[in-house]
Amino acid sequence: MTVAAEGAASGPLAGVRVVELAGIGPGPFAAMVLADLGADVVRVDRPGGAGGLRIDPEYDLANRNKRSVLIDLKADGGTAAVLDLVERADILIEGYRPGVAEKLGLGPDDCLARNPKLVYGRMTGWGQEGPLARTAGHDIGYIAVTGALSMIGAADGPPIAPVNLLGDYAGGSLYLVIGLLAALHHARAGGPGQVVDAAIVDGTAHLTAVTHGMMAAGGWRDQRGTNLLDGGCPFYGTYETADGGYMAVGPLERKFYEEFIELLGIADKAPARDDFDSWAALRAAIADRFKERTREEWTAVFGASDACVAPVLSLREAPAHPQLAARSTFVDHGGITQPAPAPRFSATPGAVRRAPARPGADADEVARDWGVTSLIEGNPS
């Protein structure tokens, strides 16, 4: 099941307590991943919000499966109330610029003094040190300096930013989650608590490890749009259809490629795939053929094959794809169609249990469950 009764605990992280100091972007998403897996995530919101992109809390899916308390960290008693939560937590997540948490009295030293087994997660773009550590930044800049952005786009065009999936969420959130879980395992095995310094530049650079190896071996050119996996290859890319849709083509292995050109209907006239000098002609032949039918028609042609061809669907279209529908990859909860928790567990499945937390709505409930009376008595929120 990927939808559970409101608030019902489920998932492999059930029983793990997480304090999230409200922020934007990769920190909240990392906390959502933990919450999806069953952790009890309490988000500490502050009066006036966290800044950044504005979205109605009802639709902020990064805050699903969480509870929220409202605390003014600059008011008397604010820091003490958070430290009371920290004392009972397994993990803390903060995404401030370096030094800000320390100024609030919530830095690693302060928190680990109250809870020596705490895993303290820090989510930043540039990391905790270095010449840019204290400067502002966003996904596009982080992936730019790592070399990752340089690989995306056509050879004769500019680099294209892949929304903020590559830096914020892949290089940032998911590396923070990996670090938090590894440190939690270490602490529960008898080790001390520690700080997990997750920088988007570090994670994104790490994602390019295999490409660096290919480049060192002479199998990758440091020029976008000229390699096997970056659009340079005519049988690994996207093609427009008669109705303005697109098909994604990726039959890299020879046996899959042979099936592809057979189903496409160009087997008798396609230039040799291993003749690099003929790749332009092969690309043109594939493109011309795809323009003869609609995306729906080509989807029917390739749907049950091993040709490695798929329709390029929009966000609104994706939930209805037969494979995704069969796996319930998307679920409806609270009137919002949204991705289900991932990955899947046979014994302890994750679930969408709660709608996105509204700032401060859960103070009484959290105070009761965590035994933190300071959230109620003298609460500065």
GROMACS .gro file of N, CA and C in nm, residues 139-140 143-144 147-166 224-225 230 238:
model
   84
  139ASP      N    1   2.071   2.578  -0.791
  139ASP     CA    2   2.102   2.455  -0.865
  139ASP      C    3   2.186   2.480  -0.990
  140ILE      N    4   2.144   2.573  -1.073
  140ILE     CA    5   2.209   2.592  -1.203
  140ILE      C    6   2.357   2.628  -1.187
  143ILE      N    7   2.558   2.299  -1.053
  143ILE     CA    8   2.587   2.197  -1.155
  143ILE      C    9   2.677   2.253  -1.264
  144ALA      N   10   2.680   2.386  -1.277
  144ALA     CA   11   2.768   2.448  -1.377
  144ALA      C   12   2.915   2.425  -1.344
  147GLY      N   13   3.085   2.066  -1.391
  147GLY     CA   14   3.099   2.009  -1.524
  147GLY      C   15   2.975   1.937  -1.571
  148ALA      N   16   2.881   1.910  -1.480
  148ALA     CA   17   2.762   1.834  -1.518
  148ALA      C   18   2.676   1.909  -1.619
  149LEU      N   19   2.658   2.039  -1.598
  149LEU     CA   20   2.574   2.116  -1.690
  149LEU      C   21   2.633   2.121  -1.829
  150SER      N   22   2.764   2.118  -1.840
  150SER     CA   23   2.830   2.127  -1.970
  150SER      C   24   2.796   2.010  -2.061
  151MET      N   25   2.749   1.899  -2.003
  151MET     CA   26   2.721   1.778  -2.081
  151MET      C   27   2.580   1.775  -2.139
  152ILE      N   28   2.495   1.870  -2.100
  152ILE     CA   29   2.353   1.861  -2.133
  152ILE      C   30   2.316   1.966  -2.237
  153GLY      N   31   2.271   1.920  -2.353
  153GLY     CA   32   2.231   2.010  -2.460
  153GLY      C   33   2.290   1.966  -2.592
  154ALA      N   34   2.247   2.030  -2.699
  154ALA     CA   35   2.296   1.997  -2.833
  154ALA      C   36   2.436   2.050  -2.854
  155ALA      N   37   2.510   1.987  -2.944
  155ALA     CA   38   2.648   2.027  -2.970
  155ALA      C   39   2.657   2.170  -3.022
  156ASP      N   40   2.555   2.213  -3.095
  156ASP     CA   41   2.558   2.347  -3.154
  156ASP      C   42   2.472   2.446  -3.077
  157GLY      N   43   2.437   2.413  -2.954
  157GLY     CA   44   2.355   2.502  -2.873
  157GLY      C   45   2.411   2.519  -2.734
  158PRO      N   46   2.345   2.600  -2.652
  158PRO     CA   47   2.393   2.625  -2.516
  158PRO      C   48   2.360   2.508  -2.423
  159PRO      N   49   2.427   2.500  -2.309
  159PRO     CA   50   2.389   2.400  -2.209
  159PRO      C   51   2.245   2.424  -2.164
  160ILE      N   52   2.174   2.316  -2.135
  160ILE     CA   53   2.033   2.325  -2.096
  160ILE      C   54   2.017   2.273  -1.953
  161ALA      N   55   1.963   2.357  -1.865
  161ALA     CA   56   1.943   2.317  -1.726
  161ALA      C   57   1.828   2.218  -1.716
  162PRO      N   58   1.849   2.101  -1.655
  162PRO     CA   59   1.743   2.000  -1.640
  162PRO      C   60   1.653   2.029  -1.520
  163VAL      N   61   1.579   2.141  -1.529
  163VAL     CA   62   1.500   2.192  -1.416
  163VAL      C   63   1.596   2.200  -1.298
  164ASN      N   64   1.557   2.158  -1.177
  164ASN     CA   65   1.652   2.154  -1.066
  164ASN      C   66   1.664   2.012  -1.011
  165LEU      N   67   1.642   1.915  -1.101
  165LEU     CA   68   1.646   1.775  -1.058
  165LEU      C   69   1.789   1.728  -1.032
  166LEU      N   70   1.883   1.770  -1.115
  166LEU     CA   71   2.019   1.718  -1.106
  166LEU      C   72   2.094   1.767  -0.984
  224ARG      N   73   2.974   1.851  -2.528
  224ARG     CA   74   2.837   1.798  -2.524
  224ARG      C   75   2.785   1.770  -2.665
  225GLY      N   76   2.693   1.676  -2.669
  225GLY     CA   77   2.626   1.644  -2.794
  225GLY      C   78   2.710   1.568  -2.892
  230ASP      N   79   2.480   1.148  -2.471
  230ASP     CA   80   2.444   1.289  -2.455
  230ASP      C   81   2.376   1.348  -2.577
  238THR      N   82   1.593   1.192  -2.888
  238THR     CA   83   1.449   1.212  -2.904
  238THR      C   84   1.418   1.258  -3.045
   0.00000   0.00000   0.00000
